[in-house]
Amino acid sequence: MWEISHRADIPARLIADRHYNRQKVGSPQFVPPGRCLVLKRHDALWVTSYPFAEYVRHAWAGAFVNSLFRNESDDIASDMIREAVAATLAKWPSPPLGMITFVDAKKVKPTKVRGKNVFGWSYGKAGFEHVGFTKGGLWAWQLKPENMPEPKTAFGQEYDL
């Protein structure tokens, strides 16, 4: 489903430019500094950042961070998320806190779940748990290691040893 890319891939950057968290549209790089895995398709983009814990200011320091996911396809987002997590695990073993992602309720449409608005529900369907909010009010979703899929390489990816 996914192909390996890099932080300055031009077609991937064009998709990143349409994501709500893009700070400088058109900037050649679209990934935070540090370790990363960039996965792309012609109609979707995923970034796993793996920041060093000492440089992180949120409560999940040491976790993988899904810093960008944009799906412009008709494919099921939760399936795409699981595949991207599997490719991440083919690159690195899971840290103890697993993976975290943050969703801005001001920028995405909610899904009604049991009568309540939920922001980022595709992550919930992919096995992430809503674990609270950041100090800035973003929804925090965490995928714990025991709920992660088996590692699976993306196109062009080899297992790291």
XYZ file of N, CA and C in Angstrom:
483
model
N 0.810 -1.196 0.000
C 0.000 0.000 0.000
C 0.860 1.269 0.000
N 1.982 1.251 0.692
C 2.844 2.421 0.845
C 4.175 2.222 0.141
N 4.779 3.328 -0.257
C 6.117 3.351 -0.857
C 7.003 4.253 -0.005
N 8.254 3.857 0.163
C 9.217 4.667 0.912
C 9.488 5.972 0.158
N 9.598 7.046 0.909
C 9.913 8.345 0.334
C 10.924 9.038 1.241
N 11.009 10.350 1.154
C 11.951 11.103 1.988
C 11.385 12.487 2.273
N 12.003 13.186 3.200
C 11.478 14.442 3.732
C 11.443 15.602 2.740
N 12.028 15.430 1.551
C 12.016 16.503 0.558
C 11.472 16.026 -0.791
N 10.758 14.921 -0.813
C 10.158 14.390 -2.036
C 9.116 15.396 -2.548
N 9.269 15.844 -3.782
C 8.407 16.912 -4.294
C 6.938 16.483 -4.404
N 6.601 15.332 -5.016
C 5.174 14.960 -5.039
C 4.586 14.779 -3.632
N 5.372 14.231 -2.720
C 4.904 14.083 -1.344
C 4.722 15.451 -0.695
N 5.637 16.371 -0.974
C 5.536 17.718 -0.418
C 4.245 18.398 -0.851
N 3.828 18.153 -2.080
C 2.585 18.766 -2.569
C 1.376 18.272 -1.775
N 1.399 17.004 -1.376
C 0.327 16.487 -0.517
C 0.458 17.105 0.878
N 1.677 17.172 1.387
C 1.903 17.773 2.711
C 1.428 19.220 2.741
N 1.598 19.931 1.638
C 1.165 21.327 1.581
C -0.341 21.475 1.800
N -1.098 20.419 1.561
C -2.552 20.474 1.739
C -2.996 19.985 3.124
N -2.042 19.585 3.963
C -2.379 19.125 5.321
C -2.513 20.331 6.244
N -3.445 20.265 7.180
C -3.738 21.415 8.027
C -2.594 21.839 8.936
N -1.669 20.937 9.249
C -0.607 21.332 10.177
C 0.636 21.877 9.475
N 0.578 22.013 8.164
C 1.730 22.517 7.401
C 2.011 23.953 7.806
N 3.239 24.226 8.276
C 3.565 25.553 8.775
C 4.011 26.498 7.664
N 4.809 25.997 6.714
C 5.287 26.838 5.609
C 5.004 26.122 4.298
N 3.842 26.386 3.730
C 3.478 25.778 2.455
C 4.542 26.124 1.421
N 4.989 25.086 0.684
C 5.998 25.286 -0.347
C 7.427 25.082 0.122
N 7.641 25.006 1.443
C 8.986 24.767 1.958
C 9.476 23.409 1.460
N 10.744 23.287 1.075
C 11.230 22.035 0.476
C 11.096 20.804 1.377
N 11.189 20.987 2.685
C 11.058 19.847 3.591
C 9.773 19.983 4.404
N 9.148 18.848 4.698
C 7.842 18.862 5.370
C 7.811 17.969 6.595
N 8.985 17.585 7.093
C 9.095 16.659 8.217
C 9.885 17.336 9.339
N 9.480 17.131 10.590
C 10.262 17.700 11.693
C 11.695 17.157 11.686
N 12.627 17.890 12.280
C 14.012 17.409 12.345
C 14.095 16.081 13.100
N 15.104 15.295 12.783
C 15.332 14.042 13.486
C 14.973 12.819 12.666
N 14.876 11.700 13.361
C 14.579 10.429 12.699
C 13.159 10.434 12.158
N 13.000 9.892 10.956
C 11.663 9.863 10.376
C 11.522 8.721 9.376
N 10.275 8.385 9.111
C 9.911 7.458 8.047
C 8.801 8.152 7.262
N 9.041 8.364 5.970
C 8.069 9.007 5.099
C 7.543 7.955 4.135
N 6.224 7.804 4.127
C 5.558 6.857 3.237
C 4.598 7.632 2.351
N 4.572 7.262 1.061
C 3.698 7.999 0.162
C 2.973 7.070 -0.794
N 1.942 7.622 -1.368
C 1.209 7.084 -2.501
C 0.899 8.297 -3.368
N 0.318 8.106 -4.517
C -0.027 9.273 -5.330
C -1.145 10.093 -4.695
N -1.866 9.491 -3.736
C -3.033 10.137 -3.149
C -3.026 10.140 -1.623
N -1.869 9.920 -1.019
C -1.805 9.868 0.446
C -0.354 10.047 0.912
N -0.220 10.454 2.162
C 1.104 10.674 2.748
C 1.057 10.372 4.235
N 2.099 9.743 4.732
C 2.243 9.403 6.151
C 3.659 9.747 6.589
N 3.793 10.315 7.773
C 5.114 10.559 8.362
C 5.119 10.035 9.787
N 6.078 9.161 10.079
C 6.374 8.779 11.461
C 7.641 9.510 11.845
N 7.567 10.301 12.892
C 8.747 10.936 13.464
C 9.129 10.126 14.696
N 10.425 10.034 14.930
C 10.905 9.305 16.096
C 11.858 10.216 16.857
N 11.310 11.238 17.525
C 12.163 12.210 18.197
C 12.853 11.615 19.424
N 14.017 12.148 19.709
C 14.706 11.751 20.923
C 13.943 12.334 22.111
N 13.694 11.510 23.108
C 12.826 11.882 24.231
C 13.259 13.178 24.910
N 14.546 13.429 24.984
C 15.019 14.619 25.697
C 14.634 15.925 24.996
N 14.191 15.845 23.735
C 13.792 17.049 23.005
C 12.273 17.209 22.902
N 11.522 16.361 23.580
C 10.066 16.353 23.466
C 9.442 17.022 24.678
N 8.396 17.829 24.432
C 7.749 18.547 25.532
C 6.351 18.045 25.847
N 5.870 17.007 25.170
C 4.551 16.486 25.512
C 4.694 15.289 26.455
N 3.578 14.792 26.935
C 3.567 13.752 27.966
C 3.996 12.373 27.460
N 4.186 12.208 26.171
C 4.498 10.896 25.610
C 5.913 10.871 25.034
N 6.833 11.539 25.689
C 8.225 11.586 25.228
C 8.774 10.175 25.064
N 9.404 9.926 23.938
C 9.964 8.611 23.646
C 9.105 7.796 22.703
N 7.861 8.197 22.494
C 6.973 7.465 21.582
C 7.252 7.867 20.134
N 6.927 6.970 19.193
C 6.832 7.385 17.795
C 5.751 8.460 17.739
N 5.867 9.383 16.803
C 4.833 10.387 16.593
C 4.394 10.334 15.136
N 3.118 10.085 14.917
C 2.585 10.242 13.560
C 2.341 11.735 13.394
N 3.282 12.409 12.730
C 3.216 13.861 12.625
C 2.422 14.341 11.418
N 2.104 13.422 10.485
C 1.316 13.811 9.327
C 0.668 12.576 8.718
N -0.621 12.644 8.494
C -1.333 11.637 7.714
C -2.379 12.370 6.911
N -2.280 12.252 5.597
C -3.277 12.851 4.710
C -3.710 11.800 3.711
N -5.002 11.534 3.693
C -5.574 10.545 2.800
C -6.513 11.259 1.836
N -6.133 11.309 0.567
C -6.972 11.913 -0.459
C -7.595 10.832 -1.347
N -7.539 9.596 -0.891
C -8.055 8.465 -1.659
C -9.419 8.049 -1.126
N -9.989 7.042 -1.772
C -11.234 6.446 -1.293
C -10.964 5.238 -0.404
N -9.685 4.935 -0.151
C -9.343 3.792 0.683
C -9.670 4.076 2.140
N -9.834 3.024 2.901
C -10.211 3.143 4.308
C -9.004 3.622 5.110
N -9.160 4.776 5.738
C -8.058 5.410 6.456
C -7.485 4.513 7.543
N -8.331 3.825 8.289
C -7.821 2.987 9.385
C -6.943 1.859 8.850
N -7.263 1.306 7.680
C -6.406 0.286 7.069
C -5.063 0.884 6.671
N -5.102 2.080 6.127
C -3.869 2.757 5.725
C -2.988 3.053 6.936
N -3.616 3.449 8.034
C -2.878 3.723 9.271
C -2.190 2.459 9.761
N -2.899 1.340 9.803
C -2.314 0.071 10.274
C -1.126 -0.335 9.389
N -1.262 -0.168 8.088
C -0.167 -0.503 7.168
C 1.046 0.400 7.407
N 0.794 1.680 7.667
C 1.894 2.609 7.925
C 2.592 2.286 9.246
N 1.822 1.910 10.252
C 2.428 1.506 11.532
C 3.261 0.242 11.326
N 2.764 -0.711 10.534
C 3.515 -1.944 10.252
C 4.836 -1.622 9.555
N 4.822 -0.663 8.632
C 6.059 -0.262 7.951
C 7.014 0.435 8.918
N 6.461 1.205 9.850
C 7.294 1.844 10.870
C 7.992 0.784 11.717
N 7.265 -0.268 12.066
C 7.840 -1.336 12.888
C 8.858 -2.164 12.114
N 8.788 -2.147 10.791
C 9.814 -2.814 9.986
C 11.113 -2.019 10.009
N 11.023 -0.734 10.329
C 12.219 0.121 10.412
C 12.805 0.145 11.820
N 11.941 0.282 12.824
C 12.379 0.372 14.221
C 11.491 -0.498 15.098
N 12.027 -1.066 16.178
C 11.150 -1.740 17.149
C 10.347 -0.688 17.912
N 9.196 -1.067 18.372
C 8.342 -0.109 19.073
C 8.978 0.349 20.374
N 8.929 1.655 20.639
C 9.320 2.126 21.966
C 8.240 1.735 22.978
N 8.545 1.766 24.271
C 7.571 1.341 25.281
C 6.228 2.075 25.225
N 6.229 3.321 24.812
C 4.979 4.075 24.743
C 4.274 3.948 23.392
N 4.836 3.181 22.480
C 4.191 2.960 21.193
C 4.202 4.194 20.318
N 3.038 4.526 19.777
C 2.911 5.665 18.860
C 1.826 6.607 19.361
N 2.060 7.891 19.153
C 1.101 8.917 19.535
C 0.809 9.781 18.311
N -0.382 10.318 18.247
C -0.705 11.310 17.229
C -1.627 12.331 17.854
N -1.649 13.503 17.264
C -2.445 14.602 17.792
C -3.363 15.123 16.692
N -4.612 15.389 17.047
C -5.617 15.839 16.082
C -6.205 17.157 16.559
N -6.237 18.122 15.655
C -6.773 19.444 15.962
C -8.262 19.467 15.624
N -9.104 19.512 16.634
C -10.553 19.486 16.442
C -11.065 20.710 15.687
N -10.267 21.769 15.646
C -10.668 22.966 14.906
C -10.437 22.809 13.406
N -9.684 21.767 13.019
C -9.284 21.631 11.616
C -9.845 20.407 10.909
N -10.470 19.495 11.647
C -11.011 18.278 11.026
C -12.482 18.117 11.382
N -13.168 17.343 10.571
C -14.581 17.077 10.825
C -14.708 15.944 11.839
N -15.679 16.054 12.723
C -15.877 14.981 13.703
C -16.646 13.814 13.106
N -16.552 12.686 13.784
C -17.378 11.514 13.513
C -18.235 11.291 14.754
N -19.504 11.041 14.549
C -20.379 10.744 15.687
C -20.136 9.306 16.128
N -19.756 9.140 17.387
C -19.536 7.821 17.973
C -20.347 7.773 19.259
N -21.344 6.890 19.267
C -22.259 6.788 20.410
C -22.837 8.146 20.801
N -23.173 8.942 19.781
C -23.814 10.230 20.006
C -22.886 11.385 20.332
N -21.581 11.149 20.373
C -20.629 12.213 20.707
C -19.705 12.483 19.520
N -19.285 13.731 19.382
C -18.316 14.080 18.348
C -16.931 13.584 18.746
N -16.314 12.831 17.843
C -14.959 12.326 18.061
C -14.095 12.822 16.910
N -12.961 13.393 17.238
C -12.044 13.933 16.239
C -10.850 12.985 16.106
N -10.671 12.462 14.908
C -9.604 11.499 14.670
C -10.066 10.062 14.804
N -11.334 9.791 14.568
C -11.899 8.456 14.783
C -11.215 7.380 13.955
N -10.661 7.725 12.800
C -9.946 6.713 12.000
C -8.821 6.088 12.807
N -8.201 6.864 13.672
C -7.161 6.307 14.540
C -7.776 5.322 15.530
N -8.924 5.647 16.070
C -9.611 4.731 16.981
C -9.935 3.414 16.297
N -10.396 3.479 15.069
C -10.699 2.266 14.310
C -9.440 1.464 14.002
N -8.287 2.139 13.973
C -7.007 1.465 13.699
C -6.371 0.898 14.964
N -7.023 1.076 16.125
C -6.509 0.506 17.367
C -5.927 1.508 18.342
N -5.871 2.771 17.963
C -5.390 3.806 18.873
C -6.457 4.067 19.929
N -6.026 4.498 21.109
C -6.944 4.873 22.184
C -6.846 6.375 22.408
N -7.984 7.022 22.611
C -7.967 8.438 22.970
C -7.477 8.521 24.418
N -6.343 9.204 24.627
C -5.715 9.220 25.951
C -5.683 10.602 26.586
N -6.436 11.522 26.021
C -6.493 12.850 26.616
C -6.226 13.944 25.604
N -5.772 15.066 26.133
C -5.566 16.251 25.315
C -4.214 16.871 25.647
N -3.632 17.537 24.676
C -2.402 18.282 24.939
C -2.764 19.570 25.673
N -1.763 20.274 26.163
C -2.003 21.555 26.829
C -2.673 22.540 25.881
N -2.431 22.391 24.584
C -3.038 23.259 23.582
C -4.414 22.801 23.122
N -4.916 21.700 23.667
C -6.258 21.242 23.345
C -6.374 20.241 22.208
N -5.258 19.743 21.694
C -5.317 18.736 20.636
C -5.717 17.384 21.213
N -6.485 16.618 20.460
C -6.843 15.260 20.859
C -5.589 14.394 20.751
N -5.269 13.633 21.779
C -4.124 12.724 21.770
C -4.625 11.294 21.629
N -4.088 10.586 20.640
C -4.418 9.182 20.379
C -3.140 8.368 20.488
N -3.188 7.257 21.224
C -2.005 6.427 21.439
C -2.273 4.995 20.997
N -1.304 4.446 20.282
C -1.334 3.029 19.920
C -0.249 2.348 20.743
N -0.663 1.520 21.687
C 0.285 0.837 22.561
C 0.922 -0.331 21.812
N 2.146 -0.692 22.198
C 2.853 -1.756 21.483
C 2.070 -3.061 21.353
N 1.319 -3.428 22.390
C 0.585 -4.701 22.335
C -0.575 -4.673 21.331
N -0.946 -3.494 20.862
C -2.029 -3.376 19.879
C -1.523 -3.090 18.468
N -0.212 -3.101 18.306
C 0.370 -2.794 16.997
C 0.343 -4.018 16.084
N 0.282 -3.770 14.778
C 0.327 -4.887 13.830
C 1.734 -5.466 13.738
N 1.854 -6.595 13.087
C 3.170 -7.175 12.830
C 3.939 -6.282 11.852
N 5.267 -6.222 11.978
C 6.048 -5.429 11.021
C 5.828 -5.923 9.591
N 5.767 -4.987 8.680
C 5.596 -5.312 7.266
C 6.246 -4.199 6.458
N 7.158 -4.560 5.588
C 7.864 -3.549 4.819
C 6.966 -2.875 3.798
N 7.273 -1.622 3.526
C 6.634 -0.885 2.454
C 7.451 -1.105 1.183
N 6.909 -0.749 0.032
C 7.624 -0.878 -1.235
C 8.913 -0.066 -1.166
N 10.030 -0.703 -1.468
C 11.314 -0.029 -1.436
C 11.996 -0.034 -0.082
N 11.421 -0.691 0.895
C 11.947 -0.707 2.258
C 12.549 -2.061 2.564
N 13.657 -2.048 3.293
C 14.236 -3.273 3.810
C 14.191 -3.209 5.331
N 14.095 -4.362 5.955
C 14.143 -4.387 7.417
C 15.480 -3.853 7.884
N 15.465 -2.998 8.905
C 16.691 -2.563 9.564
C 17.140 -3.670 10.510
N 18.425 -3.807 10.659
C 18.954 -4.819 11.581
C 19.522 -4.173 12.804
